[in-house]
Short mmCIF file of C-alpha atoms and ligand atoms in Angstrom, two decimals:
data_model
loop_
_atom_site.label_atom_id
_atom_site.label_comp_id
_atom_site.label_asym_id
_atom_site.label_seq_id
_atom_site.Cartn_x
_atom_site.Cartn_y
_atom_site.Cartn_z
CA MET C 1 94.63 111.66 78.69
CA LEU C 2 94.02 107.87 79.04
CA PRO C 3 90.58 106.46 79.63
CA LYS C 4 89.76 106.48 83.35
CA PRO C 5 90.76 103.03 85.25
CA THR C 6 88.20 100.82 87.05
CA HIS C 7 88.14 99.37 90.29
CA GLU C 8 86.10 96.41 89.59
CA GLY C 9 87.01 93.21 87.65
CA SER C 10 85.89 89.74 87.49
CA LEU C 11 89.06 87.72 88.42
CA PHE C 12 89.87 87.31 92.18
CA VAL C 13 93.37 88.02 93.13
CA GLU C 14 93.94 84.28 94.37
CA GLU C 15 93.23 83.27 91.03
CA ALA C 16 95.34 85.81 89.23
CA ILE C 17 98.25 84.71 91.33
CA LYS C 18 97.73 81.12 90.51
CA ARG C 19 97.56 81.75 86.72
CA ARG C 20 100.46 84.13 86.62
CA ARG C 21 103.29 82.76 84.27
CA THR C 22 105.99 84.48 82.39
CA VAL C 23 104.62 84.06 78.83
CA ARG C 24 107.04 84.23 75.84
CA SER C 25 104.70 83.26 73.06
CA PHE C 26 102.22 86.23 71.92
CA SER C 27 99.78 87.04 69.25
CA SER C 28 99.92 90.42 67.66
CA ARG C 29 96.32 91.05 68.37
CA PRO C 30 95.98 94.72 69.37
CA MET C 31 95.05 95.66 73.01
CA LYS C 32 92.40 98.39 73.78
CA LYS C 33 93.27 101.73 75.19
CA GLN C 34 91.21 100.94 78.22
CA ASP C 35 93.55 97.99 78.94
CA LEU C 36 96.69 100.09 78.53
CA SER C 37 95.22 102.59 80.96
CA GLN C 38 94.30 99.85 83.39
CA LEU C 39 97.81 98.31 83.31
CA LEU C 40 99.57 101.79 83.85
CA TYR C 41 97.40 102.58 86.73
CA ALA C 42 98.17 99.06 88.05
CA ALA C 43 101.82 99.78 87.64
CA GLN C 44 102.15 103.44 88.97
CA GLY C 45 98.75 104.93 89.01
CA ILE C 46 97.74 107.38 91.79
CA THR C 47 95.08 105.32 94.17
CA GLU C 48 94.33 108.15 96.52
CA ASP C 49 91.32 110.36 95.78
CA HIS C 50 93.15 113.30 97.47
CA GLY C 51 96.80 112.70 97.71
CA PHE C 52 99.70 111.29 95.81
CA LYS C 53 100.21 107.74 96.87
CA ARG C 54 100.47 105.07 94.27
CA ALA C 55 99.47 101.39 93.43
CA ALA C 56 102.72 99.92 94.35
CA PRO C 57 104.61 100.76 97.61
CA SER C 58 107.57 103.25 97.62
CA GLY C 59 110.52 103.73 100.16
CA GLY C 60 109.83 107.10 101.87
CA ALA C 61 106.98 107.50 99.12
CA LEU C 62 109.98 109.02 96.99
CA TYR C 63 108.87 107.33 93.69
CA PRO C 64 112.13 106.78 92.06
CA LEU C 65 110.51 104.89 89.04
CA ASP C 66 109.16 105.79 85.64
CA VAL C 67 107.11 103.45 83.26
CA TYR C 68 107.45 103.78 79.51
CA THR C 69 105.32 102.07 77.25
CA VAL C 70 106.69 100.95 73.66
CA VAL C 71 103.95 100.73 71.34
CA GLY C 72 103.98 98.91 68.16
CA ASP C 73 102.41 99.44 64.75
CA LYS C 74 98.53 98.90 65.43
CA GLY C 75 99.57 97.67 68.83
CA VAL C 76 96.93 99.70 70.75
CA GLU C 77 93.62 100.74 69.19
CA GLY C 78 93.58 104.69 68.54
CA LEU C 79 97.29 105.15 69.54
CA GLU C 80 100.28 105.58 67.03
CA ALA C 81 103.15 103.58 67.30
CA GLY C 82 105.89 105.13 69.50
CA VAL C 83 107.51 105.19 73.02
CA TYR C 84 105.20 106.76 75.75
CA HIS C 85 105.98 108.12 79.09
CA TYR C 86 103.38 107.56 82.01
CA ILE C 87 102.53 110.66 84.01
CA PRO C 88 100.75 109.28 87.17
CA SER C 89 99.62 112.75 87.98
CA GLY C 90 96.62 113.27 85.78
CA HIS C 91 96.50 109.71 84.42
CA ARG C 92 98.13 110.58 81.16
CA ILE C 93 100.82 109.57 78.68
CA GLU C 94 103.38 111.76 77.00
CA HIS C 95 104.78 111.07 73.46
CA VAL C 96 108.45 110.58 73.57
CA THR C 97 109.55 108.85 70.33
CA THR C 98 107.56 107.93 67.10
CA GLY C 99 107.70 104.71 65.29
CA ASP C 100 107.57 101.05 66.26
CA ARG C 101 110.63 100.26 68.39
CA LYS C 102 109.56 97.01 69.44
CA GLU C 103 112.07 94.98 67.33
CA GLU C 104 115.11 97.30 68.18
CA LEU C 105 113.94 96.70 72.00
CA ALA C 106 114.03 93.06 71.47
CA LYS C 107 117.53 93.26 69.60
CA ALA C 108 118.91 95.46 72.66
CA SER C 109 117.55 92.44 74.97
CA LEU C 110 120.21 89.91 73.78
CA HIS C 111 117.97 89.38 70.65
CA GLN C 112 115.01 87.90 72.50
CA MET C 113 112.89 88.37 69.41
CA TRP C 114 109.62 87.04 71.14
CA MET C 115 109.50 90.45 72.62
CA ALA C 116 108.64 92.03 69.34
CA LYS C 117 105.56 90.20 68.83
CA PRO C 118 103.00 91.48 71.19
CA PRO C 119 101.37 94.88 70.85
CA LEU C 120 103.44 96.60 73.54
CA ASN C 121 106.30 96.38 75.87
CA PHE C 122 106.44 98.25 79.44
CA VAL C 123 109.91 99.61 80.44
CA ILE C 124 110.48 100.46 84.19
CA THR C 125 113.21 102.80 84.96
CA ALA C 126 114.83 104.11 88.03
CA GLN C 127 116.24 107.45 88.72
CA TYR C 128 118.13 106.86 91.68
CA SER C 129 118.94 110.43 92.75
CA ARG C 130 115.19 110.69 93.75
CA ILE C 131 115.68 108.01 96.46
CA CYS C 132 119.29 108.16 97.30
CA SER C 133 119.28 111.73 98.32
CA LYS C 134 117.49 110.45 101.47
CA TYR C 135 118.85 106.96 101.84
CA GLY C 136 122.05 106.90 100.39
CA ASP C 137 123.33 103.99 98.53
CA ARG C 138 120.46 101.77 100.24
CA GLY C 139 118.15 103.77 97.84
CA VAL C 140 119.35 101.69 95.16
CA ARG C 141 118.18 98.65 96.95
CA TYR C 142 114.74 100.21 97.50
CA ALA C 143 114.13 101.14 94.04
CA MET C 144 114.85 97.82 92.80
CA ILE C 145 112.36 96.26 95.34
CA GLU C 146 109.76 98.95 94.12
CA ALA C 147 110.29 97.66 90.72
CA GLY C 148 109.33 94.25 91.56
CA HIS C 149 106.36 95.48 93.07
CA VAL C 150 105.36 97.18 89.90
CA GLY C 151 106.22 94.21 87.94
CA GLN C 152 104.00 91.90 89.91
CA ASN C 153 101.06 94.43 89.76
CA ILE C 154 101.30 94.51 85.91
CA PHE C 155 101.52 90.44 85.83
CA LEU C 156 98.29 90.22 87.87
CA GLN C 157 96.62 93.14 86.17
CA ALA C 158 97.42 91.56 82.90
CA GLU C 159 95.73 88.16 84.00
CA ALA C 160 92.53 90.07 85.19
CA LEU C 161 92.19 91.58 81.67
CA GLY C 162 92.67 88.12 79.94
CA LEU C 163 96.00 89.38 78.82
CA LYS C 164 99.59 87.73 79.48
CA ALA C 165 102.77 89.25 80.30
CA GLY C 166 106.47 88.46 80.13
CA ILE C 167 109.43 89.65 82.13
CA VAL C 168 112.98 90.54 80.90
CA GLY C 169 116.18 91.59 82.70
CA ALA C 170 118.40 90.50 80.14
CA PHE C 171 119.23 93.73 78.17
CA GLU C 172 121.83 96.24 77.60
CA ASP C 173 121.06 99.42 79.34
CA MET C 174 122.59 102.01 77.18
CA LYS C 175 121.05 100.15 74.15
CA VAL C 176 117.63 100.34 75.78
CA ILE C 177 118.08 103.94 76.64
CA ASN C 178 119.02 104.84 73.07
CA VAL C 179 116.14 102.73 71.55
CA LEU C 180 113.55 104.57 73.70
CA GLY C 181 115.18 108.06 73.48
CA ILE C 182 114.83 108.85 77.25
CA PRO C 183 117.23 110.58 79.37
CA LYS C 184 120.33 108.61 80.45
CA LYS C 185 119.65 109.13 84.38
CA HIS C 186 116.24 106.88 83.68
CA GLU C 187 118.14 103.39 84.18
CA PRO C 188 115.98 100.56 82.68
CA LEU C 189 115.46 97.87 85.27
CA LEU C 190 112.76 95.69 83.80
CA ILE C 191 111.02 95.17 80.59
CA MET C 192 107.58 93.58 80.38
CA PRO C 193 105.97 92.51 76.88
CA VAL C 194 102.00 92.23 77.46
CA GLY C 195 99.69 91.03 75.07
CA TYR C 196 97.29 88.01 74.08
CA ARG C 197 98.83 84.65 74.15
CA ALA C 198 99.42 83.04 70.90
C1 FMN E 1 114.63 89.88 87.27
C2 FMN E 1 114.01 88.87 86.34
C3 FMN E 1 114.62 88.80 85.19
C4 FMN E 1 114.32 87.97 84.18
N1 FMN E 1 114.77 87.90 82.65
C5 FMN E 1 114.33 87.21 81.87
C6 FMN E 1 114.46 87.47 80.50
O1 FMN E 1 115.54 88.18 80.22
N2 FMN E 1 114.07 86.61 79.55
C7 FMN E 1 113.19 85.59 79.92
O2 FMN E 1 112.76 84.94 78.90
N3 FMN E 1 112.68 85.43 81.07
C8 FMN E 1 113.10 86.25 82.22
N4 FMN E 1 112.66 86.21 83.25
C9 FMN E 1 111.54 85.23 83.66
C10 FMN E 1 112.09 84.11 84.35
O3 FMN E 1 112.76 83.04 83.51
C11 FMN E 1 110.72 83.30 84.95
O4 FMN E 1 110.37 84.28 85.95
C12 FMN E 1 111.01 82.16 85.67
O5 FMN E 1 111.37 81.11 84.64
C13 FMN E 1 109.82 81.45 86.65
O6 FMN E 1 108.73 81.26 85.48
P1 FMN E 1 107.20 82.03 85.83
O7 FMN E 1 107.86 83.68 85.98
O8 FMN E 1 106.67 81.63 84.81
O9 FMN E 1 106.85 81.56 87.17
C14 FMN E 1 113.16 86.99 84.24
C15 FMN E 1 112.59 87.12 85.65
C16 FMN E 1 112.89 88.11 86.73
C17 FMN E 1 112.15 88.17 87.89
#
């Protein structure tokens, strides 16, 4: 179980939008579990008290995306290094793979080694069948648009927490799937390194 997310903050959304930038220079300072919880909630958390709808919009409310977190050694206080799968229902994470995979993930991303420095990377994946069963090929477009919304939510939430985020689309899909140890049908769309700016 993750700590409960909060619905209050000290940064106006206007200021978060103004400040947002892709950052590629991070320190390895660990992140609090509360901050990880808040970021995952902003990405894909269920925001209805009695329902299933999430922080980001989704075509037909079919939710084709999954968010994985690649946590480094001493990356998040109280969490061992590994790959975790976010489960929106119940706001929790499931352990997928053990060990610090950040460096391998950076190598799978055309050796963008700056990605290995911050405490964690989020990987947003799409399972197209969940949405294409209703919308046909157009579902692929909808899933990609949704990933953009999730990415911006992560960017803005990171700002509000005093953190910074990067965004990476240059990677080899199969290598990323293998590094994470996730099902092949979960196709990676975006990787977002998050942490404190160096
Ligand atoms: C879909 C997408 C893929 C991107 N891929 C990479 C990447 O692989 N590596 C990288 O350093 N930046 C990547 N970027 C970041 C862009 O270079 C960055 O957004 C752009 O320079 C504008 O800067 P800003 O985000 O700071 O406003 C990507 C951005 C997007 C939206």
